CSV table of C-alpha atoms in Angstrom, one decimal:
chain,number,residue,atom,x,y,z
Q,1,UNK,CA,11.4,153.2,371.3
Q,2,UNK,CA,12.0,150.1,369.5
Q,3,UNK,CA,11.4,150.1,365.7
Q,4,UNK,CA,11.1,146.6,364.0
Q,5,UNK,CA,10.9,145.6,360.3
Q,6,UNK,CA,9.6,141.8,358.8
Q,7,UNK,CA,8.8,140.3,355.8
Q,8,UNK,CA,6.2,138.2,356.9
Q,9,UNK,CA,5.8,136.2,353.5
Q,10,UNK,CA,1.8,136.8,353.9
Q,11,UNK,CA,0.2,138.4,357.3
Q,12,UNK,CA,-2.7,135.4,357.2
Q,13,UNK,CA,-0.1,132.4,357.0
Q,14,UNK,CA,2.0,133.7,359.6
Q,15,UNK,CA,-0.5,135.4,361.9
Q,16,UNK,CA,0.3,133.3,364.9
Q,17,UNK,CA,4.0,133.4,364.6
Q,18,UNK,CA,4.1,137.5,364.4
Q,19,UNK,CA,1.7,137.5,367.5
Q,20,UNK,CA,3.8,135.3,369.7
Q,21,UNK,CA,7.1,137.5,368.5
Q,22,UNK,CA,5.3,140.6,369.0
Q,23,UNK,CA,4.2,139.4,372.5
Q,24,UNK,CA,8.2,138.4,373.4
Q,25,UNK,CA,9.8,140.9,371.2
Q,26,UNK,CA,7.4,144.1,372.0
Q,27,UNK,CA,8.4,146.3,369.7
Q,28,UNK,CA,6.5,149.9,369.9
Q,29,UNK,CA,6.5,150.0,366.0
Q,30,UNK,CA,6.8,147.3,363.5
Q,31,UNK,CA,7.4,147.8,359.5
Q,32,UNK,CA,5.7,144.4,357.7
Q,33,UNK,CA,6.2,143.7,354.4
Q,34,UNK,CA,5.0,141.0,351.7
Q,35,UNK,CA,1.3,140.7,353.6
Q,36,UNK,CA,-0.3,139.7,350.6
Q,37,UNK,CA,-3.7,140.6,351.4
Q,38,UNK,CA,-6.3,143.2,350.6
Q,39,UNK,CA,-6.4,146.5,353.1
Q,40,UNK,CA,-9.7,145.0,354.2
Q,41,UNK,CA,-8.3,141.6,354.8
Q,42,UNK,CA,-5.6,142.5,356.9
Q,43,UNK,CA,-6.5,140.8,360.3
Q,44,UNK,CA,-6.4,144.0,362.2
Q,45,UNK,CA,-8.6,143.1,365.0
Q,46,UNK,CA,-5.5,140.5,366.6
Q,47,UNK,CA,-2.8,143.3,366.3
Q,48,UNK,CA,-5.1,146.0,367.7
Q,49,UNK,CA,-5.5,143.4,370.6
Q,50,UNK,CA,-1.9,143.7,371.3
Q,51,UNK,CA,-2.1,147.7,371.7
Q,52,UNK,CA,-1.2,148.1,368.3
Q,53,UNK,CA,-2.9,150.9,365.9
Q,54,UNK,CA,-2.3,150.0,362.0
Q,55,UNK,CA,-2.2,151.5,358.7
Q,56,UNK,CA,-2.2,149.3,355.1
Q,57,UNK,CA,-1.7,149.1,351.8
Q,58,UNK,CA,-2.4,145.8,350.5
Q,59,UNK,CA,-2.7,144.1,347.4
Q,60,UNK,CA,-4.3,140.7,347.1
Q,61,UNK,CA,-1.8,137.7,346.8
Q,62,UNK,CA,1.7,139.9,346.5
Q,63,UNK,CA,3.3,142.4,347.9
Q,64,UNK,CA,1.5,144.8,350.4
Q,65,UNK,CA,3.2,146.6,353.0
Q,66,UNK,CA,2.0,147.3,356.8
Q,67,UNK,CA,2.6,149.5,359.7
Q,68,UNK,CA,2.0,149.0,363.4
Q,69,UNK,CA,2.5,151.5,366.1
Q,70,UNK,CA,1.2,151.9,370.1
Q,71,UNK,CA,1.9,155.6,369.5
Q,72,UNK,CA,-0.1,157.7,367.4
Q,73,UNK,CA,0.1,157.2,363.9
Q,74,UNK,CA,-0.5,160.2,361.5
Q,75,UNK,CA,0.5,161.5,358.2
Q,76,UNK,CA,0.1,158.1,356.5
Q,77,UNK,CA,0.7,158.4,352.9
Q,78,UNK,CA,0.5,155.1,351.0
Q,79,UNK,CA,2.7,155.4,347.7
Q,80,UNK,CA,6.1,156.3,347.1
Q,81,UNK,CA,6.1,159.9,344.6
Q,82,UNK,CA,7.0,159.3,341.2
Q,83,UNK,CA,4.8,156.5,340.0
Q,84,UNK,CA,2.5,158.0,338.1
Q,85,UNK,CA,4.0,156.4,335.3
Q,86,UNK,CA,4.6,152.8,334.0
Q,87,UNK,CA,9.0,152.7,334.4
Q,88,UNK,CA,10.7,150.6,331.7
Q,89,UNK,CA,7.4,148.8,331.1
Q,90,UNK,CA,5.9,147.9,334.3
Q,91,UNK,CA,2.8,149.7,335.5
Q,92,UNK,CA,3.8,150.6,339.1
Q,93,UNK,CA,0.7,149.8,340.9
Q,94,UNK,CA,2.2,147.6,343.6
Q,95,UNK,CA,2.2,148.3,347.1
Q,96,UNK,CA,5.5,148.8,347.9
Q,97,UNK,CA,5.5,151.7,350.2
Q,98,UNK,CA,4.3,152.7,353.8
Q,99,UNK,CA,4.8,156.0,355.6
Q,100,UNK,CA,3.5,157.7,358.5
Q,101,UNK,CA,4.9,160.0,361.7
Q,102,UNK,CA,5.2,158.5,364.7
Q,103,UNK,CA,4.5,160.6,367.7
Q,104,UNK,CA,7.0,159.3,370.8
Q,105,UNK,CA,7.4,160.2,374.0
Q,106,UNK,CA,10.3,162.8,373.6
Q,107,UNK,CA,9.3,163.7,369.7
Q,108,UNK,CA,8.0,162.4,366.8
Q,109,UNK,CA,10.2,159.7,364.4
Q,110,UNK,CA,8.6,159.2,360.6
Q,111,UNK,CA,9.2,155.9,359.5
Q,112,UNK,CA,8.6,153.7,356.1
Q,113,UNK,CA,7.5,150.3,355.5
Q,114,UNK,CA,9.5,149.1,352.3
Q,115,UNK,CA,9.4,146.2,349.8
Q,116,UNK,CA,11.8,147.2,347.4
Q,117,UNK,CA,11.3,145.0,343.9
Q,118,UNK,CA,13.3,141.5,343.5
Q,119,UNK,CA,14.6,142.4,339.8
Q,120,UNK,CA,14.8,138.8,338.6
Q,121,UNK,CA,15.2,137.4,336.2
Q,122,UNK,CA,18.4,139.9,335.9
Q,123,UNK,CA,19.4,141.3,333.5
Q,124,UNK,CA,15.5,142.1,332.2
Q,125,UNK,CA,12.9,144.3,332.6
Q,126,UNK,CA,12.3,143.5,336.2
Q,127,UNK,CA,16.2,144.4,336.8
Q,128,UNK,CA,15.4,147.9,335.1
Q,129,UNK,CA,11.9,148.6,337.0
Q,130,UNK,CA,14.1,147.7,340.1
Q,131,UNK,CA,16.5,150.2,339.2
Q,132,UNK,CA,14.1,152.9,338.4
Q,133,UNK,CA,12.2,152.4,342.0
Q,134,UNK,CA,15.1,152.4,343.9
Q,135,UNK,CA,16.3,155.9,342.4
Q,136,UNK,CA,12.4,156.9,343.1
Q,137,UNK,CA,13.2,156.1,346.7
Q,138,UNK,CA,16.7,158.0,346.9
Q,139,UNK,CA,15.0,161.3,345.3
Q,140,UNK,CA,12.5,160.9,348.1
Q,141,UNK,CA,15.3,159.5,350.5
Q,142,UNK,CA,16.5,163.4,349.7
Q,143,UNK,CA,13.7,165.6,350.5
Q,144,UNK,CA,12.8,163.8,353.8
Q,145,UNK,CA,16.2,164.6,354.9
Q,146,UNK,CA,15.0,168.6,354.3
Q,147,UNK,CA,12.3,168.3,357.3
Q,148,UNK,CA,15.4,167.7,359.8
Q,149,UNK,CA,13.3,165.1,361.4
Q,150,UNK,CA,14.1,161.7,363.2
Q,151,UNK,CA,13.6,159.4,359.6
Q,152,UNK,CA,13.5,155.5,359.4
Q,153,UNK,CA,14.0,153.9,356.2
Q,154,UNK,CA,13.2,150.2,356.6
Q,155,UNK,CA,11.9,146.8,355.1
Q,156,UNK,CA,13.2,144.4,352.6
Q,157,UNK,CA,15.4,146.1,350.2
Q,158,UNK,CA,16.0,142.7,348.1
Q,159,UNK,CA,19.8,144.0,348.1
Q,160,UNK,CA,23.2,142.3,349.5
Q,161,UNK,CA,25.0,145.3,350.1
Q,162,UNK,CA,28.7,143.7,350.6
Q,163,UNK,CA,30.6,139.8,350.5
Q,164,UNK,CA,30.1,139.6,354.0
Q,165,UNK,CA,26.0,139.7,353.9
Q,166,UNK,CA,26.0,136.4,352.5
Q,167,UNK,CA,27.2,133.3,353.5
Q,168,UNK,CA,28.4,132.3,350.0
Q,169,UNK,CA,28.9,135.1,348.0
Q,170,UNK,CA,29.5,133.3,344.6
Q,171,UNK,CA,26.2,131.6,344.7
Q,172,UNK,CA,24.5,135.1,343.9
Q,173,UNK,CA,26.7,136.5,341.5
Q,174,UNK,CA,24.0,135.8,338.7
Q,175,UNK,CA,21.4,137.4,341.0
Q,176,UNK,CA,19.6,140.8,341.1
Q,177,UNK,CA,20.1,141.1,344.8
Q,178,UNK,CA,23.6,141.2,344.6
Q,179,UNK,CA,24.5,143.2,341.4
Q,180,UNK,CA,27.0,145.8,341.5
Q,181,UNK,CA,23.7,148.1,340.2
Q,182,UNK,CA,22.1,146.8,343.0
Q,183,UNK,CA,24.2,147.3,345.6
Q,184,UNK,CA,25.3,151.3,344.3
Q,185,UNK,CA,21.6,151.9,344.1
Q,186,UNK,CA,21.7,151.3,348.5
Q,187,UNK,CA,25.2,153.5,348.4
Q,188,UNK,CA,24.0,155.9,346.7
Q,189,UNK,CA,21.0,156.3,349.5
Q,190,UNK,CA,23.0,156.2,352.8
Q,191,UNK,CA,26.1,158.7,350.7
Q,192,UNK,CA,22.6,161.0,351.3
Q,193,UNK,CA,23.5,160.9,354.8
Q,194,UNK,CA,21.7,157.6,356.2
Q,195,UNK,CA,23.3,155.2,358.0
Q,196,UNK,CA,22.8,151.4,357.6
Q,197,UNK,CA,21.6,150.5,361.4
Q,198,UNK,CA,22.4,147.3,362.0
Q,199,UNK,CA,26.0,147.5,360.2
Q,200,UNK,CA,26.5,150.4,362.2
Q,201,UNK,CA,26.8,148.7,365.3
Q,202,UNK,CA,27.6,145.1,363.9
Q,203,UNK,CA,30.6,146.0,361.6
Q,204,UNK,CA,31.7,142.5,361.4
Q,205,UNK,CA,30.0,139.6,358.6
Q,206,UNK,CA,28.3,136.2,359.1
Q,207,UNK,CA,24.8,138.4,360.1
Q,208,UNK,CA,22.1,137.3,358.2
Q,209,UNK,CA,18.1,138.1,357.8
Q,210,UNK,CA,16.7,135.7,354.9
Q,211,UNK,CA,17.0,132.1,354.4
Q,212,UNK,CA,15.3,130.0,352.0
Q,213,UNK,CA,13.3,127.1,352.3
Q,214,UNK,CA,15.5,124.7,350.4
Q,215,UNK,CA,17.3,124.1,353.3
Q,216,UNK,CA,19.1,127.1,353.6
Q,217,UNK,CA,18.4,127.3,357.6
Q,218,UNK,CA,19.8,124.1,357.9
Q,219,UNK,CA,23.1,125.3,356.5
Q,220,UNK,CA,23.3,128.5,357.8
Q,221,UNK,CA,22.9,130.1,354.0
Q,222,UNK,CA,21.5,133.3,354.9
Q,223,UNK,CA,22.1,136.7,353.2
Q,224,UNK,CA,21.0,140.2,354.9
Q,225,UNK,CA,18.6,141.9,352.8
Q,226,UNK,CA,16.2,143.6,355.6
Q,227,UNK,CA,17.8,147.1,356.7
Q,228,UNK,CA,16.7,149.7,358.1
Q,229,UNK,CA,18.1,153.7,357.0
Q,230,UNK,CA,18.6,156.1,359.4
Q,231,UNK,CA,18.5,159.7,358.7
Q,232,UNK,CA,21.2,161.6,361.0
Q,233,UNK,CA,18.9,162.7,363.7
Q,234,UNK,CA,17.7,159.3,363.6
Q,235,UNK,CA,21.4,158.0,364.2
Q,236,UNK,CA,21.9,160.1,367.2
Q,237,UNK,CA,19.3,158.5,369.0
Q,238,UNK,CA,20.4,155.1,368.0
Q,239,UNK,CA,21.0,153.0,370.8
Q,240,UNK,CA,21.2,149.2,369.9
Q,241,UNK,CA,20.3,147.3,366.6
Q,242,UNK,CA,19.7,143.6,366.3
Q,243,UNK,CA,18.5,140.4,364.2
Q,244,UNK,CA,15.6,138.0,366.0
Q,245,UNK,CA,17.1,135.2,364.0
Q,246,UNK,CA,15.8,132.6,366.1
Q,247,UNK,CA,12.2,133.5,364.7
Q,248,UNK,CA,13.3,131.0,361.2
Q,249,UNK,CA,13.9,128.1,362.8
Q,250,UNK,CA,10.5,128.5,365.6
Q,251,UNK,CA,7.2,127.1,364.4
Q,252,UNK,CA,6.1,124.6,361.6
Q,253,UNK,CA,5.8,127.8,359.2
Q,254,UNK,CA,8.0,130.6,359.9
Q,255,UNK,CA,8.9,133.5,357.3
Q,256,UNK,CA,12.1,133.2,355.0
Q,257,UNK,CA,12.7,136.4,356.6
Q,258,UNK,CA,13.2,137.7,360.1
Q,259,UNK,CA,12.8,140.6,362.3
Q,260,UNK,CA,15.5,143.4,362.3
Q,261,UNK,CA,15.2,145.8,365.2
Q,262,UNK,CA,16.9,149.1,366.1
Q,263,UNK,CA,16.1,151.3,369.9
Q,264,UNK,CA,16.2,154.7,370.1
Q,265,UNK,CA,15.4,157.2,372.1
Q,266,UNK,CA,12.4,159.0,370.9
């Protein structure tokens, strides 16, 4: 099975780039994030042409994650627990959060669509609302773990985890994404017992998944941000993990992001 997660920067404006990826990449599940529509503006109908079932949870102009799966989908539950609350004065009514059990071939795998909060300006209140959602992620992180199942964590995480997941490090120092909190807040979710998919198998630097439009492509000034989390029966199924980073530079209007990919055998 091949499990894919995008930030698509809105589903509408890059409708025709995800279909012709989806038709070259065929992935059997695909995580989108930042769809920026409505649930009932999602454009369903071309997806489900391409075999794929889909759950939402939208919200009109920001955020909004997405799944897509051409296995049964079931168990979708559409907000991370925990929220019930405004956290360091931000109402958490954004749609951040996507998860569902996916019922392979050889098992079943439950996956997450995630859009994990920028936290800029930093230091501020976004910073602290970042914070606070991330550790609403590891507590849940926690008790997934307790099912013993196959578990994908994936999406944009808006986190550089090390140096070497950015081109130029110093550039970023000032910047949420790359805050020591920032970066502890991941730790502290794989020192669960998740593994980081993509580093496992690529240990080496220079790999990137987001590139700005200010000419950032151009240069090769990419960070990774996107990862996907894999619980440890997920790892053992692990069989390859990659970064569609040709997808930036196709098209007149591509993503700042691009597909990350991991197969496994479920």
């Amino acid at each position: 099975m091949k499990i894919a997660t995008w930030n698509v920067n809105s589903v509408k404006a890059r409708l025709e780039p995800a279909l012709a990826w989806l038709k070259q990449a065929q992935p059997d599940v695909v995580a989108l994030q930042e769809i920026k529509t409505v649930d009932e503006g999602f454009p369903r109908e071309a997806f489900e042409s391409l075999g794929y079932a889909c759950a939402v949870h939208g919200q009109k102009s920001y955020n909004g994650v997405a799944l897509l799966s051409k296995y049964p989908m079931e168990d979708v539950t559409p907000r991370l627990p925990g929220g019930d609350a405004p956290s360091n004065g931000i109402s958490d009514d954004h749609a951040r959060y996507l998860e569902a059990v996916i019922s392979g071939k050889s098992g079943i795998v439950r996956v997450a669509s995630i859009y994990a909060p920028n936290g800029n300006p930093w230091p501020g209140p976004k910073f602290d609302y970042k914070l606070a959602w991330l550790e609403r992620l590891r507590v849940h992180a926690k008790s997934l773990l307790a099912l013993e199942e196959p578990v994908v964590l994936m999406g944009d995480y808006n986190i550089i985890p090390q140096d070497k997941d950015a081109r130029n490090p110093k550039a970023w120092l000032k910047d949420a994404l790359f805050q020591p909190e920032s970066q502890a807040a991941l730790r502290r979710i794989e020192n669960l017992g998740y593994t980081d998919a993509f580093r496992a198998l690529h240990p080496e630097g220079g790999h990137y998944s987001f590139w700005d439009y200010f000419g950032s492509w151009e240069r090769d000034n990419g960070i990774r941000i996107d990862h996907l989390l894999l619980s440890p029966q997920a790892t053992d199924r692990l069989t390859g993990s990659g970064i569609d980073r040709d997808v930036r530079g196709a098209g007149e209007k591509p993503s700042d992001h691009v597909p990350v990919w991991v197969e496994m055998t479920v």
